[in-house]
Short mmCIF file of C-alpha atoms in Angstrom, two decimals:
data_model
loop_
_atom_site.label_atom_id
_atom_site.label_comp_id
_atom_site.label_asym_id
_atom_site.label_seq_id
_atom_site.Cartn_x
_atom_site.Cartn_y
_atom_site.Cartn_z
CA UNK A 1 -11.69 28.16 -13.63
CA UNK A 2 -10.24 28.27 -17.18
CA UNK A 3 -11.38 25.50 -19.56
CA UNK A 4 -8.87 22.69 -20.12
CA UNK A 5 -6.99 22.94 -23.41
CA UNK A 6 -7.38 19.69 -25.32
CA UNK A 7 -7.36 20.89 -28.95
CA UNK A 8 -4.57 22.12 -31.21
CA UNK A 9 -4.20 23.34 -34.78
CA UNK A 10 -1.10 22.88 -36.93
CA UNK A 11 -1.25 25.05 -40.09
CA UNK A 12 0.60 23.03 -42.74
CA UNK A 13 -0.67 24.46 -46.03
CA UNK A 14 2.32 26.68 -46.86
CA UNK A 15 4.39 26.30 -50.03
CA UNK A 16 7.79 26.22 -48.33
CA UNK A 17 9.05 28.65 -50.95
CA UNK A 18 12.14 29.65 -48.96
CA UNK A 19 13.38 26.06 -49.20
CA UNK A 20 12.84 25.54 -52.92
CA UNK A 21 13.75 23.47 -54.90
CA UNK A 22 13.99 21.07 -51.94
CA UNK A 23 10.29 21.51 -51.23
CA UNK A 24 9.13 21.22 -54.84
CA UNK A 25 8.00 17.62 -54.29
CA UNK A 26 8.47 17.15 -50.54
CA UNK A 27 6.32 19.18 -48.12
CA UNK A 28 8.55 21.30 -45.89
CA UNK A 29 6.79 19.74 -42.91
CA UNK A 30 8.19 16.34 -43.94
CA UNK A 31 11.84 17.40 -44.09
CA UNK A 32 13.80 15.45 -41.48
CA UNK A 33 15.27 16.83 -38.29
CA UNK A 34 17.17 13.89 -36.93
CA UNK A 35 15.26 10.68 -37.58
CA UNK A 36 11.83 12.34 -37.63
CA UNK A 37 10.09 14.75 -40.02
CA UNK A 38 9.78 18.19 -38.49
CA UNK A 39 5.99 18.00 -38.14
CA UNK A 40 6.36 14.87 -36.01
CA UNK A 41 8.37 16.90 -33.50
CA UNK A 42 5.40 19.28 -33.23
CA UNK A 43 2.87 16.46 -32.87
CA UNK A 44 4.97 14.80 -30.17
CA UNK A 45 5.21 18.08 -28.29
CA UNK A 46 1.43 18.40 -28.31
CA UNK A 47 0.74 14.81 -27.27
CA UNK A 48 3.34 15.06 -24.51
CA UNK A 49 1.49 18.17 -23.29
CA UNK A 50 -1.84 16.38 -22.97
CA UNK A 51 -3.46 17.45 -26.26
CA UNK A 52 -5.96 14.85 -27.46
CA UNK A 53 -7.42 16.48 -30.60
CA UNK A 54 -5.04 17.76 -33.30
CA UNK A 55 -6.20 19.30 -36.57
CA UNK A 56 -3.59 19.59 -39.32
CA UNK A 57 -4.69 22.08 -41.97
CA UNK A 58 -3.21 21.11 -45.33
CA UNK A 59 -3.33 22.00 -49.02
CA UNK A 60 -2.77 20.08 -52.25
CA UNK A 61 0.44 18.08 -52.45
CA UNK A 62 0.60 17.35 -48.72
CA UNK A 63 -0.49 13.71 -48.81
CA UNK A 64 2.90 12.58 -47.50
CA UNK A 65 1.93 14.02 -44.11
CA UNK A 66 -1.12 11.78 -43.94
CA UNK A 67 0.89 8.82 -45.21
CA UNK A 68 3.50 9.29 -42.49
CA UNK A 69 1.02 9.13 -39.62
CA UNK A 70 -1.27 6.49 -41.17
CA UNK A 71 -0.95 2.89 -39.86
CA UNK A 72 0.85 0.52 -42.24
CA UNK A 73 0.17 -3.06 -41.06
CA UNK A 74 1.67 -4.61 -44.20
CA UNK A 75 4.99 -2.85 -43.67
CA UNK A 76 5.04 -3.79 -39.99
CA UNK A 77 4.29 -7.43 -40.81
CA UNK A 78 7.09 -7.53 -43.39
CA UNK A 79 9.59 -5.96 -41.00
CA UNK A 80 8.73 -8.45 -38.26
CA UNK A 81 9.00 -11.34 -40.70
CA UNK A 82 12.48 -10.10 -41.60
CA UNK A 83 13.48 -9.93 -37.96
CA UNK A 84 13.63 -6.10 -37.97
CA UNK A 85 11.70 -5.73 -34.75
CA UNK A 86 13.03 -2.30 -33.78
CA UNK A 87 12.01 -0.81 -37.13
CA UNK A 88 8.56 -2.42 -36.90
CA UNK A 89 8.11 -1.00 -33.41
CA UNK A 90 9.13 2.47 -34.64
CA UNK A 91 6.58 2.40 -37.47
CA UNK A 92 3.83 1.26 -35.11
CA UNK A 93 4.77 3.91 -32.56
CA UNK A 94 4.20 6.74 -35.08
CA UNK A 95 0.71 5.42 -35.82
CA UNK A 96 0.05 5.18 -32.08
CA UNK A 97 1.19 8.79 -31.69
CA UNK A 98 -1.41 9.83 -34.29
CA UNK A 99 -4.07 7.83 -32.45
CA UNK A 100 -3.23 9.48 -29.12
CA UNK A 101 -3.40 12.91 -30.74
CA UNK A 102 -6.56 11.97 -32.67
CA UNK A 103 -5.13 13.66 -35.77
CA UNK A 104 -7.62 14.86 -38.35
CA UNK A 105 -6.90 16.72 -41.59
CA UNK A 106 -8.64 19.71 -43.11
CA UNK A 107 -8.10 21.33 -46.51
CA UNK A 108 -7.38 25.05 -46.31
CA UNK A 109 -9.71 27.43 -48.13
CA UNK A 110 -10.21 31.17 -48.06
CA UNK A 111 -7.97 34.25 -48.25
CA UNK A 112 -4.21 33.94 -48.05
CA UNK A 113 -2.63 34.41 -44.62
CA UNK A 114 -1.73 32.45 -41.50
CA UNK A 115 -5.01 33.27 -39.79
CA UNK A 116 -7.07 31.41 -42.40
CA UNK A 117 -6.16 27.84 -41.35
CA UNK A 118 -7.02 28.68 -37.74
CA UNK A 119 -10.41 30.00 -38.82
CA UNK A 120 -10.93 26.94 -41.07
CA UNK A 121 -10.48 24.68 -38.05
CA UNK A 122 -12.49 26.85 -35.67
CA UNK A 123 -15.87 25.28 -36.49
CA UNK A 124 -15.14 22.43 -34.08
CA UNK A 125 -13.81 24.58 -31.22
CA UNK A 126 -17.04 25.81 -29.69
CA UNK A 127 -16.10 27.95 -26.68
CA UNK A 128 -12.86 26.07 -26.06
CA UNK A 129 -9.37 27.57 -26.10
CA UNK A 130 -6.99 26.02 -28.63
CA UNK A 131 -3.24 25.80 -29.15
CA UNK A 132 -1.75 26.87 -32.47
CA UNK A 133 1.78 25.68 -33.29
CA UNK A 134 3.65 26.00 -36.58
CA UNK A 135 5.02 22.78 -38.10
CA UNK A 136 8.45 24.19 -38.96
CA UNK A 137 9.47 24.96 -35.36
CA UNK A 138 11.39 22.56 -33.14
CA UNK A 139 11.67 23.30 -29.43
CA UNK A 140 14.05 21.46 -27.14
CA UNK A 141 12.96 22.01 -23.55
CA UNK A 142 12.70 20.13 -20.27
CA UNK A 143 9.05 21.19 -20.13
CA UNK A 144 7.49 21.25 -23.62
CA UNK A 145 6.73 24.71 -24.97
CA UNK A 146 3.07 23.73 -25.42
CA UNK A 147 2.85 22.77 -21.76
CA UNK A 148 4.40 26.09 -20.74
CA UNK A 149 1.76 27.93 -22.78
CA UNK A 150 -1.03 25.84 -21.27
CA UNK A 151 0.16 26.66 -17.75
CA UNK A 152 0.21 30.38 -18.57
CA UNK A 153 -3.34 30.14 -19.90
CA UNK A 154 -4.49 28.29 -16.79
CA UNK A 155 -3.07 31.11 -14.66
CA UNK A 156 -4.53 33.98 -16.71
CA UNK A 157 -7.59 32.62 -18.55
CA UNK A 158 -6.55 34.80 -21.53
CA UNK A 159 -4.83 34.40 -24.91
CA UNK A 160 -1.10 33.65 -24.59
CA UNK A 161 1.79 34.11 -27.03
CA UNK A 162 5.13 32.28 -26.89
CA UNK A 163 8.04 34.71 -26.43
CA UNK A 164 11.82 34.47 -26.33
CA UNK A 165 14.40 37.06 -25.32
CA UNK A 166 16.02 38.61 -28.39
CA UNK A 167 18.99 40.71 -29.32
CA UNK A 168 17.47 44.16 -30.08
CA UNK A 169 19.47 44.21 -33.31
CA UNK A 170 17.29 41.31 -34.55
CA UNK A 171 13.98 43.10 -34.03
CA UNK A 172 13.34 43.45 -37.79
CA UNK A 173 12.95 39.67 -38.02
CA UNK A 174 10.10 39.32 -35.52
CA UNK A 175 6.87 40.56 -34.07
CA UNK A 176 7.87 42.41 -30.90
CA UNK A 177 5.41 42.64 -28.00
CA UNK A 178 4.46 45.84 -26.22
CA UNK A 179 4.87 44.86 -22.56
CA UNK A 180 2.54 46.48 -20.04
CA UNK A 181 3.29 44.44 -16.92
CA UNK A 182 5.65 41.70 -15.73
CA UNK A 183 3.76 39.16 -13.58
CA UNK A 184 6.84 37.08 -12.79
CA UNK A 185 7.85 33.56 -13.88
CA UNK A 186 8.16 34.83 -17.44
CA UNK A 187 4.50 35.83 -17.78
CA UNK A 188 4.01 39.29 -19.29
CA UNK A 189 0.83 41.31 -19.86
CA UNK A 190 1.08 42.72 -23.38
CA UNK A 191 -1.01 45.21 -25.32
CA UNK A 192 -0.11 44.11 -28.84
CA UNK A 193 2.68 43.30 -31.28
CA UNK A 194 4.74 45.57 -33.51
CA UNK A 195 5.78 43.71 -36.65
CA UNK A 196 9.48 43.86 -37.54
CA UNK A 197 10.29 47.26 -36.01
CA UNK A 198 13.62 49.05 -36.41
CA UNK A 199 15.83 48.31 -33.38
CA UNK A 200 15.48 51.91 -32.19
CA UNK A 201 11.68 51.55 -32.21
CA UNK A 202 11.39 48.05 -30.76
CA UNK A 203 8.98 48.25 -27.79
CA UNK A 204 10.67 45.44 -25.82
CA UNK A 205 13.53 42.96 -25.95
CA UNK A 206 11.28 39.95 -26.62
CA UNK A 207 10.28 38.23 -29.86
CA UNK A 208 7.03 36.40 -30.60
CA UNK A 209 8.31 33.15 -32.07
CA UNK A 210 5.20 31.10 -32.90
CA UNK A 211 3.00 29.27 -30.49
CA UNK A 212 -0.32 30.61 -29.26
CA UNK A 213 -3.24 29.87 -27.01
CA UNK A 214 -6.22 31.22 -28.95
CA UNK A 215 -9.59 31.95 -27.32
CA UNK A 216 -13.03 32.45 -28.92
CA UNK A 217 -12.56 36.23 -28.93
CA UNK A 218 -9.54 35.88 -31.23
CA UNK A 219 -11.60 33.66 -33.54
CA UNK A 220 -14.27 36.39 -33.67
CA UNK A 221 -11.60 38.89 -34.75
CA UNK A 222 -10.45 36.51 -37.49
CA UNK A 223 -14.03 36.21 -38.71
CA UNK A 224 -14.32 40.00 -38.83
CA UNK A 225 -11.05 40.29 -40.77
CA UNK A 226 -12.27 37.69 -43.24
CA UNK A 227 -15.64 39.41 -43.66
CA UNK A 228 -13.86 42.66 -44.53
CA UNK A 229 -11.54 40.82 -46.92
CA UNK A 230 -14.47 39.47 -48.92
CA UNK A 231 -15.84 43.01 -49.17
CA UNK A 232 -12.59 44.58 -50.43
CA UNK A 233 -10.41 41.64 -51.59
CA UNK A 234 -7.19 43.24 -50.34
CA UNK A 235 -4.47 42.19 -47.92
CA UNK A 236 -4.10 38.94 -46.03
CA UNK A 237 -5.59 37.38 -42.91
CA UNK A 238 -2.97 37.45 -40.18
CA UNK A 239 -3.29 35.93 -36.74
CA UNK A 240 -1.24 38.77 -35.24
CA UNK A 241 -3.72 41.33 -36.63
CA UNK A 242 -6.54 39.51 -34.86
CA UNK A 243 -4.52 39.40 -31.63
CA UNK A 244 -3.77 43.13 -31.87
CA UNK A 245 -7.45 43.94 -32.45
CA UNK A 246 -8.43 41.79 -29.48
CA UNK A 247 -5.75 43.33 -27.25
CA UNK A 248 -7.08 46.87 -27.73
CA UNK A 249 -9.72 46.23 -25.10
CA UNK A 250 -8.97 42.88 -23.52
CA UNK A 251 -6.07 41.16 -21.77
CA UNK A 252 -3.42 39.24 -23.70
CA UNK A 253 -0.31 37.66 -22.19
CA UNK A 254 3.08 36.50 -23.38
CA UNK A 255 4.97 33.60 -21.86
CA UNK A 256 8.76 33.60 -22.07
CA UNK A 257 9.58 30.03 -23.05
CA UNK A 258 12.34 28.12 -21.28
CA UNK A 259 14.18 26.10 -23.90
CA UNK A 260 15.92 26.26 -27.27
CA UNK A 261 14.05 27.18 -30.43
CA UNK A 262 15.04 25.97 -33.90
CA UNK A 263 13.31 27.40 -36.96
CA UNK A 264 13.48 25.11 -40.01
CA UNK A 265 11.72 27.47 -42.42
CA UNK A 266 14.82 28.69 -44.27
CA UNK A 267 18.01 26.90 -45.43
CA UNK A 268 20.46 28.31 -42.86
CA UNK A 269 18.20 27.76 -39.84
CA UNK A 270 17.24 24.31 -41.12
CA UNK A 271 20.90 23.30 -41.23
CA UNK A 272 21.41 24.66 -37.71
CA UNK A 273 18.45 22.59 -36.46
CA UNK A 274 19.84 19.48 -38.13
CA UNK A 275 23.31 19.97 -36.70
CA UNK A 276 22.08 20.78 -33.19
CA UNK A 277 19.85 17.71 -33.12
CA UNK A 278 22.65 15.48 -34.39
CA UNK A 279 25.20 16.83 -31.91
CA UNK A 280 22.80 16.08 -29.04
CA UNK A 281 22.31 12.47 -30.21
CA UNK A 282 24.26 9.94 -28.09
CA UNK A 283 25.36 7.95 -31.16
CA UNK A 284 25.73 10.59 -33.86
CA UNK A 285 27.08 13.44 -31.71
CA UNK A 286 30.55 11.92 -31.08
CA UNK A 287 30.89 11.06 -34.79
CA UNK A 288 30.15 14.64 -35.85
CA UNK A 289 32.43 16.13 -33.21
CA UNK A 290 35.20 13.86 -34.41
CA UNK A 291 34.58 14.95 -37.99
CA UNK A 292 34.74 18.64 -37.06
CA UNK A 293 37.89 18.13 -35.00
CA UNK A 294 39.51 16.39 -37.97
CA UNK A 295 38.58 19.22 -40.32
CA UNK A 296 39.95 21.80 -37.88
CA UNK A 297 43.20 19.86 -37.56
CA UNK A 298 43.65 19.89 -41.35
CA UNK A 299 42.67 23.55 -41.59
CA UNK A 300 39.69 22.83 -43.90
#
């Protein structure tokens, strides 16, 4: 029987350069989507999926993340004294979320690349599998994406990647899996990823969109990559490279996620995520639809 997944890593050490100058002083993970910073959406997804141990890997200038999740009894007391009970409850609920997820923070160190924060956090994993989710993704789904990945791992006992169907014309934006076998229910046996292929060379019509179940064998591949980096000091440490190396001789699966994915890592997609979240809100949605209808009527 596959070990239960109870740990997760959120790499949050990036510069957010595609969103500058907005992210010059504000970590991209703290930009709001609706009434919550984007990283809170990720934490909620993990807690709702039964994760009880979350490591957020950070770098300098990210203290606002810790401040957001840290309890603030003085603020709560002041809000209650002012009769602002709903706001006080909301502040307390965020701190309770952090307690449920047992959030800890770790400073990133080592070579550049998205595999490094995973390896930084790996010391506490032992032989356990772990979820890795990026903090600039928002998924809207009846069953959380993390829970869908966990189920796929429980069925296969192997590393799992989150996939979505894609338009083949968009293949140059994504890692595209090489599909070996379709097991049904959206679970695919894959033999690796091709990064940003030309549409004519794309090996499938799926995109890897962030979200992984990582096993100890993947961590071993990351360690080997890092060892070679310190010998030659070239390139970067990529999680997908470790997955590809692992997949040469061992099973890896992709899970097609049921739900909507919003990427907040660049200005256009961030605006789309904001608008979609607002339109779905019972209070704000009608206001925005009325605004758009008014603009259309005037021809603006």
